[in-house]
């Protein structure tokens, strides 16, 4: 979609377009902009480490240069680094990322990547970013800017050195104005904490503007499974996706061949069905000739056909144990329950997995606020647009009282919801909230209820213990009186002590 | 029941509880259920009594612990009264037991009198002891006149009471007519129970009891425990008991309580009911016989109608066709007649009326 839009704005500079449409790319509002910058670098680092099979160790510095406006952000990772020939492309060219047009479950579906940050730095402060990359024994340090007119990276002050092979990684540092650091649910601190929760295989360190150092150590050894690239399912795409695929598929002479090869579950028979359903679209045309109107018609046609559901093994959850470990590490709660549910399908063709973790008690509402909802999509924290998010809504609609959570907003409860899917149904281009797909909402609700039941079990057990001890006290207080009366009634006052001890013993035993 | 026997029973209760404690069991207390579901009319004996349903209370049950402790406290306190030879009312008992549990507990043994009242009933039922035997007095109500001599041993003194020499006031029936009371001489052919004190005074002025050789009693409305016990004892001496009340639901209810006992006091059983009692009047049928009464009926209140309908549903009442007829007439006509109306003709007609009814055996069962 973005490519088309950029295409239509060729007469303007990309920067101008960016200025006008920055909210689309996650740069709306000072606080959100700063969080987005950190997010873009973090995502790149985590993905790079993932592909190289490295346990990520990422350190972030945010330093205030001008109060509530200008900040220096530095991110350093231990990833494979970037070779010089693609360094400029990776950090200085819009839409040059490796992720475009790949149907793979990935974090970096938001924003426009590190190049967007470079651009933001240039626009707000006029300064390029500083980069140090160590890749296969070669270290390169430089300043990196963008030639807006040509959408080309500009490298200056380049220094090339040798370095030991075992030293590798990337360090990016930039100065960004029109930003603001805040210690809130939307701030960099919270973003990194939540990132650490869903990436227990990573060590993440945050140096805050106040001079605090937050260390989230690695809590598991296993690296997450690598996501496999899968072909899209016809029910999982929109007209723009179809157009993108058609534009990129130059090897086919016929649209019908492209459909059969680039999609899963589209067979010769299904193509026939499609021809009958949408006779006005010529499936023998060249894919590159596909128009928006025809693409839309095809997508409508897809919805009328009965498809075999796609394979669900392309969806990779974080994992029950992993979430449990990191929740324990980071929140130190009294009780944790994490679901482990099989993949489900929404819109008839898109596989997804919902993972819910509930942590209760312990340190959770140390700061006095309970009912924390942590939303994630493919391991990326969603901090903004909570109100319109299906996760938030579903959590709100659960009758928490049934699960012994009296006051959701005050009780020490934290809920983690991760939606894993090749195609996350975001509400908007900002990609910060999940849209209300029925199947997705229902699955989230079921997962919440499953976790809720387990937490309830624990809580009611605890309540029973408490009741037992109050019961014990309630009976104990009557022992003195009844022992005296019983002894006197029987005509033997001397037995009072013996009765008292006997009763006390019985009560102790019964209400331990 | 003698005082010694009562004390023994109470001590046995304590001993059995201690035995349980020594066996490492929770002390228990078993009492028949007093709820409606466990009240039945025993046709063979003719009164209401409790069925077989029982409830076991345990001290080690949190919900019952306090009540249990209170029950033992009541039992122990009444045992003390018996040993000291002193009597008190149930309110007096409540005050004796209304003290703090101590040990820094912000709780009293009893907070409300209703708590102790219920437990007294529990003890009565569970142990087969009347509260009078526990030296608990009730309010006195009911007056007697007639040829009856009673010896009353009380407060260490012995008094002889002649019920034929009580002038206009009569002898007030005490709350306990069993303990320390001896009927030395009863010279009468029957017992007449008159609902209202006014009618009793009328008949007393007429010296009705002397002329008729009867024991004239008014319960002054619903009969007290003492009055019912006195009636029971007189019936045990072989005297027929006739009851004379208003012709309305309330009057008849008084009769039926005397005869079969009431739902609320069903646990008292035979000691407090007189199944052989007979009903003299006033009846709806009297209107047909005594013309003047027709003009003296008054409108029945909704509560009268409601009670009449209730009584029609009681199996021990609706087995009697005479009563069904009477009650249905009340429900139909919505009228009632007070016994005072019999004085409408002339004041002494009341006596004539009673004589006629007894002579002609014109009573209802």
Tab-separated table of N, CA, C and O in Angstrom, chain B residues 20 36 122 146 194-195 321 352:
chain	number	residue	atom	x	y	z
B	20	UNK	N	-17.851	-37.198	75.244
B	20	UNK	CA	-17.512	-36.999	73.826
B	20	UNK	C	-16.164	-36.300	73.682
B	20	UNK	O	-15.342	-36.674	72.847
B	36	UNK	N	-42.371	-26.331	60.939
B	36	UNK	CA	-43.699	-26.805	60.518
B	36	UNK	C	-43.684	-28.203	59.932
B	36	UNK	O	-44.608	-28.977	60.152
B	122	UNK	N	-35.521	-25.264	73.051
B	122	UNK	CA	-34.698	-26.391	72.620
B	122	UNK	C	-34.474	-27.366	73.767
B	122	UNK	O	-34.579	-28.579	73.600
B	146	UNK	N	-64.388	-21.817	92.367
B	146	UNK	CA	-65.034	-23.125	92.428
B	146	UNK	C	-64.649	-23.866	93.693
B	146	UNK	O	-63.807	-23.388	94.476
B	194	UNK	N	-64.358	-20.082	80.236
B	194	UNK	CA	-65.043	-18.953	79.603
B	194	UNK	C	-63.993	-17.996	79.033
B	194	UNK	O	-63.133	-17.521	79.776
B	195	UNK	N	-64.045	-17.752	77.747
B	195	UNK	CA	-62.989	-16.959	77.102
B	195	UNK	C	-62.767	-15.612	77.781
B	195	UNK	O	-61.638	-15.242	78.088
B	321	UNK	N	-67.510	-32.851	60.758
B	321	UNK	CA	-68.476	-32.188	59.878
B	321	UNK	C	-69.150	-30.989	60.561
B	321	UNK	O	-69.442	-29.982	59.906
B	352	UNK	N	-78.278	-19.694	81.836
B	352	UNK	CA	-79.329	-20.554	81.280
B	352	UNK	C	-78.829	-21.247	80.009
B	352	UNK	O	-79.028	-22.440	79.797
